[in-house]
XYZ file of C-alpha atoms in Angstrom:
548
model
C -74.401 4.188 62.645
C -76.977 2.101 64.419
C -77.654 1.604 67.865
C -76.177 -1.846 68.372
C -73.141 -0.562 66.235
C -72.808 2.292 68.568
C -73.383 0.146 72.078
C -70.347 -2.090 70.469
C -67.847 0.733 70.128
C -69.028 1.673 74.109
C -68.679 -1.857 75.244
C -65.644 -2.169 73.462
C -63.310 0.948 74.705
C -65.371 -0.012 78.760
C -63.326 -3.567 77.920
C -60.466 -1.664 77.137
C -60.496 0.801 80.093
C -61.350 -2.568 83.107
C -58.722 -4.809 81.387
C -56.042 -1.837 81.436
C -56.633 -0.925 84.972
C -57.174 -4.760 86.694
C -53.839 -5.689 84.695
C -52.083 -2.430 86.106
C -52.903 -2.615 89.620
C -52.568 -6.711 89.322
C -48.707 -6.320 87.296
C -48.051 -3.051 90.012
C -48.458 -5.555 92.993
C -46.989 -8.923 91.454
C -43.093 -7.147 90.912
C -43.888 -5.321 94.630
C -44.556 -9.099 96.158
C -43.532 -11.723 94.113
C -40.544 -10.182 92.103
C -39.403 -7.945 94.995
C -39.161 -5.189 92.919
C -41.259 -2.688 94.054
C -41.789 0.193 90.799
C -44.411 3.633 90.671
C -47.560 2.637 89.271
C -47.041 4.483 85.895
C -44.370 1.861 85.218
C -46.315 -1.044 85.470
C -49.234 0.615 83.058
C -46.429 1.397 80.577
C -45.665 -1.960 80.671
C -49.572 -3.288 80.513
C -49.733 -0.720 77.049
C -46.633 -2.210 75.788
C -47.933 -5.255 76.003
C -51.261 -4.528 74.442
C -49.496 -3.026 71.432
C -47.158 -5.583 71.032
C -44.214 -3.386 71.180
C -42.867 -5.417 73.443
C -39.854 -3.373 75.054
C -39.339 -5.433 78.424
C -37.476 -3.496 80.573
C -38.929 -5.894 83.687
C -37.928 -8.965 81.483
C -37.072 -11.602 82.275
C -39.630 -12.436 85.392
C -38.267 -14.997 88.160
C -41.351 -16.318 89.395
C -43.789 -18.647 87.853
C -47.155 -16.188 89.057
C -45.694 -12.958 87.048
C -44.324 -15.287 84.037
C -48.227 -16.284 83.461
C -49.674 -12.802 84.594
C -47.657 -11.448 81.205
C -48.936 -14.846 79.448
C -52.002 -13.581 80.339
C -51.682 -9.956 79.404
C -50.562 -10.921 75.808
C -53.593 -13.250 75.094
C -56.019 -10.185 76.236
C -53.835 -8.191 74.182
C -54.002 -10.320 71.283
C -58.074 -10.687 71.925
C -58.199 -6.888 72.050
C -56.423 -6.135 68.977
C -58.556 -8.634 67.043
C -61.919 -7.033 68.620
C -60.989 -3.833 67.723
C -60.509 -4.629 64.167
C -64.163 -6.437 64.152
C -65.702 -3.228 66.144
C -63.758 -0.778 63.595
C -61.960 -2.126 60.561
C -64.700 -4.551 59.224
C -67.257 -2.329 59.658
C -65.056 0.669 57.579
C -63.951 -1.543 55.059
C -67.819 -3.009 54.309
C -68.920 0.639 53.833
C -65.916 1.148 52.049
C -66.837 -1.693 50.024
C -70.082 -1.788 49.406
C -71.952 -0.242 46.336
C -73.560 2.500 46.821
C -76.211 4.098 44.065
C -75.376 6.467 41.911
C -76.169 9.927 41.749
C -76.710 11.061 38.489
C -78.470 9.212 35.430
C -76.826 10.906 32.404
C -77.068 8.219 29.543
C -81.236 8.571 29.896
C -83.061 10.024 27.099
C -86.517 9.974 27.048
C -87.184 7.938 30.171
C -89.897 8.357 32.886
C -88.714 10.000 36.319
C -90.089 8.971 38.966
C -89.963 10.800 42.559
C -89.308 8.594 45.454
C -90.021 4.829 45.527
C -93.499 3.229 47.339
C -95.347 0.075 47.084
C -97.667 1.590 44.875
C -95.095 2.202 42.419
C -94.087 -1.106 42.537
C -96.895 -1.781 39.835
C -95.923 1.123 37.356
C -92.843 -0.185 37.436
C -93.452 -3.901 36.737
C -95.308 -1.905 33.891
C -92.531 0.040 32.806
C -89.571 -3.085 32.896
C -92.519 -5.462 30.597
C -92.377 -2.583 27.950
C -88.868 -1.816 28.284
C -88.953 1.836 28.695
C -86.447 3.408 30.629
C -86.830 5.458 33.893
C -85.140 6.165 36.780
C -85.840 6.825 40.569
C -85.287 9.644 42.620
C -84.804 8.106 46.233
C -84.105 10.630 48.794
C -83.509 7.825 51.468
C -79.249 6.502 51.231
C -79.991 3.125 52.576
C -83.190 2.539 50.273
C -81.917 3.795 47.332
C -78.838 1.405 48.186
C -80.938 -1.537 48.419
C -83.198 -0.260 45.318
C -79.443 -0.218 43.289
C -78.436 -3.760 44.564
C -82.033 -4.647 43.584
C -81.041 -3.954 40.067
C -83.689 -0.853 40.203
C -82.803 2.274 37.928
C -82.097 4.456 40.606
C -79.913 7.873 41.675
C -79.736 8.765 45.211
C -80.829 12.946 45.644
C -83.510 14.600 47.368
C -85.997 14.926 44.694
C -87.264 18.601 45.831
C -84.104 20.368 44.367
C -83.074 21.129 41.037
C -79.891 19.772 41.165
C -81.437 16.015 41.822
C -83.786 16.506 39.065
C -80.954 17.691 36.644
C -78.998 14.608 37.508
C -82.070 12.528 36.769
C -82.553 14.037 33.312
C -85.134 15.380 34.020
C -84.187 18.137 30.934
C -84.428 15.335 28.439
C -87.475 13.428 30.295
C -90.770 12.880 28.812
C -92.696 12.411 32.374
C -92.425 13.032 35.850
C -94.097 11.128 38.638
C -93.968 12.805 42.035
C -94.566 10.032 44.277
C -94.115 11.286 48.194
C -96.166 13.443 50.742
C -98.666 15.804 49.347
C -96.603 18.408 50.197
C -93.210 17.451 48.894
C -95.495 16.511 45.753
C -96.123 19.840 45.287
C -92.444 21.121 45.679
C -90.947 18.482 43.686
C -93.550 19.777 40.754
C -92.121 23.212 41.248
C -88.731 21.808 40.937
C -89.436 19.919 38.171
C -90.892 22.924 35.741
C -87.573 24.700 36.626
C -85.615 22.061 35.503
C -87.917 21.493 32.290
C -91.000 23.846 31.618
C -92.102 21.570 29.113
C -91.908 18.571 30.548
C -95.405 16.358 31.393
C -95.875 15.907 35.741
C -98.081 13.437 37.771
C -98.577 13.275 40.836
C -100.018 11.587 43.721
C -102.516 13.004 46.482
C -103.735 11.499 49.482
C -106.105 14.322 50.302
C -108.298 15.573 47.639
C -108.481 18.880 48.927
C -105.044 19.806 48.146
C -105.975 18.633 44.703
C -106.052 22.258 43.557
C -102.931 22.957 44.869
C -100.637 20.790 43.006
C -102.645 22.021 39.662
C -101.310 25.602 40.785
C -97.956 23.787 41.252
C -98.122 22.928 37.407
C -99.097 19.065 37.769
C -100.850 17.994 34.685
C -102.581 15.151 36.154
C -103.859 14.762 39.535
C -104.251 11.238 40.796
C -106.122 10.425 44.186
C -106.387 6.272 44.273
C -107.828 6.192 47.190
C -110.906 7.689 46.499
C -111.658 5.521 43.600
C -110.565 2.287 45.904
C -113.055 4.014 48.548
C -115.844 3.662 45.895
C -114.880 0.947 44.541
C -115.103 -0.894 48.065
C -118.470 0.569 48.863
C -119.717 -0.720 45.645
C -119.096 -4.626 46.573
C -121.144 -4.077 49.382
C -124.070 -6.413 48.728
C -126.941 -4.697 50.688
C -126.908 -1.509 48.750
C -129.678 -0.672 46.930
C -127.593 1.058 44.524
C -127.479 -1.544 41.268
C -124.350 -2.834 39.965
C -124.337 -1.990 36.781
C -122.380 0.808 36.225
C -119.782 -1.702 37.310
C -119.581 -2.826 33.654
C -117.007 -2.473 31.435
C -117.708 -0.910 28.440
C -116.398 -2.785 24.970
C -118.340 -1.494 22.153
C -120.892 -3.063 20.391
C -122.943 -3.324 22.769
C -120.878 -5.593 24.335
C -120.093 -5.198 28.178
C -117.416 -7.177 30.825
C -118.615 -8.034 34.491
C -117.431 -9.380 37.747
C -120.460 -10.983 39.264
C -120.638 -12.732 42.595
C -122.705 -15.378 43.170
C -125.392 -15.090 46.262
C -126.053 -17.738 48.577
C -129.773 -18.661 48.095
C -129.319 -17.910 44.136
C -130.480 -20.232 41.688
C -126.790 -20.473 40.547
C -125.324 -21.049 43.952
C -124.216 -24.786 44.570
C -124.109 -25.999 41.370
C -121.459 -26.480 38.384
C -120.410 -24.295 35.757
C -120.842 -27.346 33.392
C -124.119 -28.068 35.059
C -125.530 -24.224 34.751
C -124.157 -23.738 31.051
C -123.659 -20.464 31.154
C -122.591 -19.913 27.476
C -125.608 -21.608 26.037
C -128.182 -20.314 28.682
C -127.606 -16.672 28.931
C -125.159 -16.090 25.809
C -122.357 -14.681 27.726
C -118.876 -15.950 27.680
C -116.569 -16.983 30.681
C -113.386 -15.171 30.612
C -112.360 -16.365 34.349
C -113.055 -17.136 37.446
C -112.001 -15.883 40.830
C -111.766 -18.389 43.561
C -110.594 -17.812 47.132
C -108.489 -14.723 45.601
C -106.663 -16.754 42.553
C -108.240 -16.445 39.167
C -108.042 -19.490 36.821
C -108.633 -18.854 32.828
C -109.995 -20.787 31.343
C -112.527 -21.216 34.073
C -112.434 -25.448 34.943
C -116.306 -27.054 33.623
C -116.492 -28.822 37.159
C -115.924 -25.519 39.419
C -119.197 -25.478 42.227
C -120.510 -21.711 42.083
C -120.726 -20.534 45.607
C -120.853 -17.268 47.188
C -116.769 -17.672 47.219
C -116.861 -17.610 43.515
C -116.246 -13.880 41.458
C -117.411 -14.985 37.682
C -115.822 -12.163 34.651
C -118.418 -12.645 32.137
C -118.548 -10.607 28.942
C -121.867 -10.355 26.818
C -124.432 -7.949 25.570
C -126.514 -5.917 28.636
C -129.366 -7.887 28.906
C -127.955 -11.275 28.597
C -125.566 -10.402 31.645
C -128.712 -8.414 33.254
C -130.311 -11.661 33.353
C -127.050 -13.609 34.306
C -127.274 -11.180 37.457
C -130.847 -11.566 38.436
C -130.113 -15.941 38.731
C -127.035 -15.137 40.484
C -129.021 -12.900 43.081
C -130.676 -14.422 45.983
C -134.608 -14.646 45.914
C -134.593 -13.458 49.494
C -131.604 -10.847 49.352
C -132.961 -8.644 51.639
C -133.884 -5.183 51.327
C -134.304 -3.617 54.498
C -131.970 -0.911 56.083
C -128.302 -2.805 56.342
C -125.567 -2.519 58.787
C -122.254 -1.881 57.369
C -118.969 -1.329 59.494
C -115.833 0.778 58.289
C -112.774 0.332 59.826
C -110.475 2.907 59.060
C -111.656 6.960 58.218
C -108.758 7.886 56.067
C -109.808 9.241 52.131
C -110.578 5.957 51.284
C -112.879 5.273 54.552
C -114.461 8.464 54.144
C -115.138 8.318 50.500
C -117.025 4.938 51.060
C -119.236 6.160 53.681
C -119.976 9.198 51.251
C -120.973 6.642 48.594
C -123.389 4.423 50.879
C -125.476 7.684 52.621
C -127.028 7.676 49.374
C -128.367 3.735 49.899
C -130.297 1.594 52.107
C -126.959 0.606 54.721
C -126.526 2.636 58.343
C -123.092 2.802 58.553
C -120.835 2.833 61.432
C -117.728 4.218 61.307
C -114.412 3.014 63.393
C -111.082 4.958 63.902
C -108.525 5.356 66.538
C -108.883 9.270 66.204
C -112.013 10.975 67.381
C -113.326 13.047 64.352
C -116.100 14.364 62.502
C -118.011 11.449 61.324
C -116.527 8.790 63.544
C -119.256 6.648 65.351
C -117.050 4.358 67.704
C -113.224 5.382 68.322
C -111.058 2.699 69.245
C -108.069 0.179 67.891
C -109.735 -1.705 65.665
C -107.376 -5.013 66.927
C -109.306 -5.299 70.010
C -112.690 -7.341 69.861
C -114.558 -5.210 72.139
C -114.456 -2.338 69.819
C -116.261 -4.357 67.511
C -118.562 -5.411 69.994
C -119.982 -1.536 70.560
C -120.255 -1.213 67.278
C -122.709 -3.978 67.268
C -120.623 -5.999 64.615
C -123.240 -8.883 65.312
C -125.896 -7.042 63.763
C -123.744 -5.923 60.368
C -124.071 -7.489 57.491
C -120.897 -6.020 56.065
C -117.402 -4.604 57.366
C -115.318 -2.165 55.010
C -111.658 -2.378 56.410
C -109.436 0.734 54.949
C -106.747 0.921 57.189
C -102.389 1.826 56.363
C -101.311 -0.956 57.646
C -101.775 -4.618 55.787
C -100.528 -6.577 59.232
C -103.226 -4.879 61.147
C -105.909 -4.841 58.411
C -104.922 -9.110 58.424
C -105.388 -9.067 61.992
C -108.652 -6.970 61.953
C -110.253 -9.363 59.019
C -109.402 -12.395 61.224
C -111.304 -10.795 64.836
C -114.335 -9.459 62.365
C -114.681 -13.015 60.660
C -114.417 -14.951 64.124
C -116.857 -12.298 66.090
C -119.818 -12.548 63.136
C -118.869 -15.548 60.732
C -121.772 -14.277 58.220
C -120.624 -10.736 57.448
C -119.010 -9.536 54.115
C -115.524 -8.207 54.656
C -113.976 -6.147 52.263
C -110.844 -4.728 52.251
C -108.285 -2.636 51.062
C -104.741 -3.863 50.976
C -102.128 -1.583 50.723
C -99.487 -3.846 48.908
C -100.381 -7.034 46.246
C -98.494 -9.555 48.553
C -100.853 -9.298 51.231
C -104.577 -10.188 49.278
C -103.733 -13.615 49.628
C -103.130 -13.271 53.270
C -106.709 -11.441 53.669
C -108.524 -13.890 51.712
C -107.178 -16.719 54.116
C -108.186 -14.369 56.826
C -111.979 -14.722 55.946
C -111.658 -11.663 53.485
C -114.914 -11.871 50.562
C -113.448 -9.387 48.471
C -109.536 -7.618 48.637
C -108.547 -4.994 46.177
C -105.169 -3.706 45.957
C -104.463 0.190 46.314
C -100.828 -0.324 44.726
C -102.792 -1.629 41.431
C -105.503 0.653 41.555
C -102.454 3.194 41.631
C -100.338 1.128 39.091
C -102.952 0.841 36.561
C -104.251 4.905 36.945
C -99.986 5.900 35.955
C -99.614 3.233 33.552
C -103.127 4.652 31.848
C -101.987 8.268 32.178
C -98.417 7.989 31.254
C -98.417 5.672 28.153
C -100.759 7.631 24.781
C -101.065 3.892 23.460
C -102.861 2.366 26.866
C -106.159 2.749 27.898
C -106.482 0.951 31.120
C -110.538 0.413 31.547
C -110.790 -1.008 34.509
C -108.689 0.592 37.177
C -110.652 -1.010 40.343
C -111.237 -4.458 39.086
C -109.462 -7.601 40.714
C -108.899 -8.343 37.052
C -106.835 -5.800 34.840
C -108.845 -4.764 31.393
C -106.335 -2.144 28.555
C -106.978 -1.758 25.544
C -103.478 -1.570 23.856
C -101.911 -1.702 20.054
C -101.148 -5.430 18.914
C -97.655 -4.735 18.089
C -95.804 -7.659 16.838
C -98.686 -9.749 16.809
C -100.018 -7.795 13.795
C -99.285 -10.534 10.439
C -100.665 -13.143 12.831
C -103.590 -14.899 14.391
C -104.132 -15.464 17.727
C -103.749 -19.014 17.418
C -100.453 -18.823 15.463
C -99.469 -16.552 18.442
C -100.327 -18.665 20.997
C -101.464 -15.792 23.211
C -103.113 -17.676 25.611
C -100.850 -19.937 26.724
C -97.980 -17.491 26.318
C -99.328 -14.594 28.131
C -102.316 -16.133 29.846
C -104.436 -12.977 28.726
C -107.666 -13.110 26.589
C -108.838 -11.258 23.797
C -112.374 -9.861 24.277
C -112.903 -7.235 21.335
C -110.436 -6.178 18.307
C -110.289 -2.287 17.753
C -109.736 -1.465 13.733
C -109.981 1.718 11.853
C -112.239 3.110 14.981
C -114.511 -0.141 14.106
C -115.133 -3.129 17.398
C -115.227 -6.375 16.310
C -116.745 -8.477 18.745
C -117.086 -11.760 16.222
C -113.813 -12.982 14.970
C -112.191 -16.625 14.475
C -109.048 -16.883 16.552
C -107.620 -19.478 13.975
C -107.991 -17.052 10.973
C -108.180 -13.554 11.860
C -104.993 -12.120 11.309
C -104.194 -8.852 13.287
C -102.820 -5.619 11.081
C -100.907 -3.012 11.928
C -102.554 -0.082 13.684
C -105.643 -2.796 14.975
C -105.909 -2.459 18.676
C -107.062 -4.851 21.295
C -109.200 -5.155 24.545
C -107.610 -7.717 26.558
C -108.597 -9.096 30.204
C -106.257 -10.909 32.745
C -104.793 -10.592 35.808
C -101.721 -8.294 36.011
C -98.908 -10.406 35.670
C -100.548 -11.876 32.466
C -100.724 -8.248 30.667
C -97.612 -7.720 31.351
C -96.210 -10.729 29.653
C -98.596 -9.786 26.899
C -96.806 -6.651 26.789
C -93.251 -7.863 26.970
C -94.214 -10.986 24.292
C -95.698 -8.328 21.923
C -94.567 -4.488 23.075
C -91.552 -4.413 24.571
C -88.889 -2.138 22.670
C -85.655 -3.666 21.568
């Protein structure tokens, strides 16, 4: 019951007790001097319950004077109001939980399916992945009220506490082919335990937030380990643009000597301020355009006219040395070189792991968290200004934010961007929804831990996925044509359908790099490396892969 449910019951039965006693004592001295008929004081309260209840026996009936006659008016109408906020305090309430639906708690028609332990935002990806292929799987909430809302939200989903066997055997977990374990490290661990009770045979994942307890969900029996955050960590340290570390190994590889890129553009750079259609990218460097990111949305095809500014994130695929020299026009002649400042904002795995990763380049980093720990420079809240101030944010030249919270990593991009309008933020966002905020915010470059985490499941659970860029803005799988095989891409319409595009065709082991989208027609068993945002693989997926 909540609190305001609970203060309404109170408030209700302290109505109940004032109205009973001021109509008592009132009633007890209207027959002693109005009526004249003087009566013990348990009489008139009889009388004041009687009427309450409607029962209605009037012994005192009928009243001579016009004061008592609307005193008992009176008394019926709080009666009346009593009775009918009683059954809004109690009945309406009972009958709603009576009512409502409520999830299950057992799964027993799923063969086959994925389990997955307790729902989070990072899930939310996996499972966008799992509805576009239409594979079945269910959720193992341990929360009533979530798994209620999960159930009315049309999720596949059993209410039980996923650390006993008894939840897990009501999930199916005996005729499962994965399970996810998606909660604390701890209850990770158990729920694995549980799990290989339930089905020795059957494949585990789970999640870790500390990498040190890595080992200890191995010796659990987890198959696969996943830590996002550490690869988001790196990944974030990497798009710092005063490292002296190069970029390169940010490439994708697609075989045939044939790489994909994100690639900023530098302020200063001979690329900066001018149009895609005035650069000509394609017939200048020999790389093709697969998109553009702009202010956090990417466009494909990427519009002629665009102006390339240091708010513009190019995905370019080509050979090495045509995007090596793509990179050295979109650097800036005066980028310098000297030791940089960089700010992080937040000392959790992810924090930690990218001030690991820039100790080994040209960047003095400062670290900010509200706990003082090992490796913390400045401790503080990060929403307050001044904190920023002592750690000399005017002099950095770029501020990592990795903090739990999206509203307060928002807030923190917005006092970092007004106290030094020229530094880089980058941040991690905990939940898609919110990179658009952070862009608006002054963000330069947001990556999302719930796709990072959505795209390392989807690449570990499904054999026929290879997901090859897990901490890219822009989501790159190789995956089997399906039923586009017997067709051209053309014929397809995959473009406009899915919005995806088609960088290299895998076939018999072979890449083919060259091929006509009008004529090539796909075969069975080809696979393909395709590029697009997340949204736009999945509709490839459900267009091409779902099951029926």
């Amino acid at each position: 019951m909540s609190l305001w449910k609970s203060r309404r019951t109170v408030y209700y039965f302290v109505l109940v007790v004032v109205s009973t006693v001021f109509f008592t004592l009132l009633y007890n001295y209207g027959m002693t001097a109005w009526e004249g008929r003087p009566q013990p004081l348990y009489r008139s309260l009889e009388i004041v319950f009687q009427t309450y209840t409607t029962t209605g026996y009037g012994q005192d009936a009928p009243w001579q004077t016009p004061q008592m006659n609307l005193l008992v008016i009176g008394m019926q109408l709080a009666g009346i109001g009593l009775i009918l906020t009683a059954a809004d305090v109690f009945a309406v309430p009972w009958l709603q939980n009576a009512l409502a639906p409520s999830a299950p708690t057992a799964a027993t028609d799923l063969e086959d399916h994925i389990v997955i332990c307790e729902y989070s935002p990072r899930g939310e990806a996996f499972l966008s992945e799992l509805e576009s292929r239409g594979r079945e799987y269910v959720i193992v909430e341990p929360d009533g009220e979530r798994a209620t809302v999960l159930h009315e939200d049309e999720y596949r989903v059993i209410h039980g506490d996923p650390e006993s066997t008894e939840a897990l055997e009501n999930a199916g977990v005996g005729r499962a082919t994965a399970v996810v374990a998606d909660a604390a490290d701890d209850i990770n661990a158990s729920i694995v335990l549980s799990a290989k009770e339930v089905n020795p045979d059957v494949r585990i994942v789970t999640f870790v937030e500390d990498v040190a307890l890595d080992t200890y969900h191995r010796i659990a029996g987890a198959d696969e380990v996943l830590s996002p955050r550490q690869l988001l960590g790196e990944s974030l340290a990497r798009q710092v643009p005063t490292a002296v570390t190069t970029v390169i190994d940010d490439a994708v590889e697609l075989g045939n000597d044939l790489e994909l890129v994100e690639l900023s553009i530098e302020a200063g750079s001979d690329l900066c301020n001018r149009t895609a259609e005035e650069v000509r990218l394609r017939k200048r460097f020999g790389v093709d355009v697969v998109g553009v990111w702009i202010d956090g949305q990417f466009e494909s095809p990427m519009d002629p006219t665009v102006e390339l500014d240091d708010d513009v994130r190019l995905l370019v695929a080509g050979e090495p040395e045509r995007i090596a020299a793509l990179r050295e026009e979109a650097t800036s002649s005066v980028r310098p070189f000297s030791s940089q400042r960089v700010l992080i904002a937040g000392y959790g795995e992810a924090g930690s792991t990218a001030a690991d990763v820039l100790a080994g380049t040209n960047s003095d980093v400062t670290v900010i968290d509200r706990q003082e720990k090992a490796g913390v420079d400045v401790v503080g809240d990060v929403r307050e200004p001044d904190v920023f101030r002592e750690a000399d944010i005017d002099d950095a030249s770029a501020v990592i934010v990795t903090l739990n919270d999206d509203t307060t990593a928002i807030f923190t991009t917005l006092i970092v961007s007004d106290l030094n309008p020229d530094v880089d933020v980058i941040v991690r966002a905990n939940e898609p929804e919110s990179e658009r905020k952070l862009y608006q915010a002054g963000a330069a470059y947001v990556q999302s831990l719930a796709t990072v985490s959505g795209r390392m499941l989807a690449s570990t659970i499904f054999e026929d996925e290879s997901v090859l860029a897990v901490d890219k803005q822009i989501d790159v799988v190789k995956l089997p044509v399906g039923r586009l095989a017997g067709r051209t891409l053309v014929e397809a319409d995959v473009r406009s359908e899915t919005g995806i595009v088609v960088l290299v065709v895998v076939r018999d082991g072979e890449t083919i790099s060259e091929f006509d989208p009008a004529t090539f027609e796909f075969e069975p068993g080809d696979e393909v490396v395709i590029a697009g945002t997340d949204e736009s693989v999945h509709r490839f997926e459900t267009t091409f892969l779902r099951e029926e």
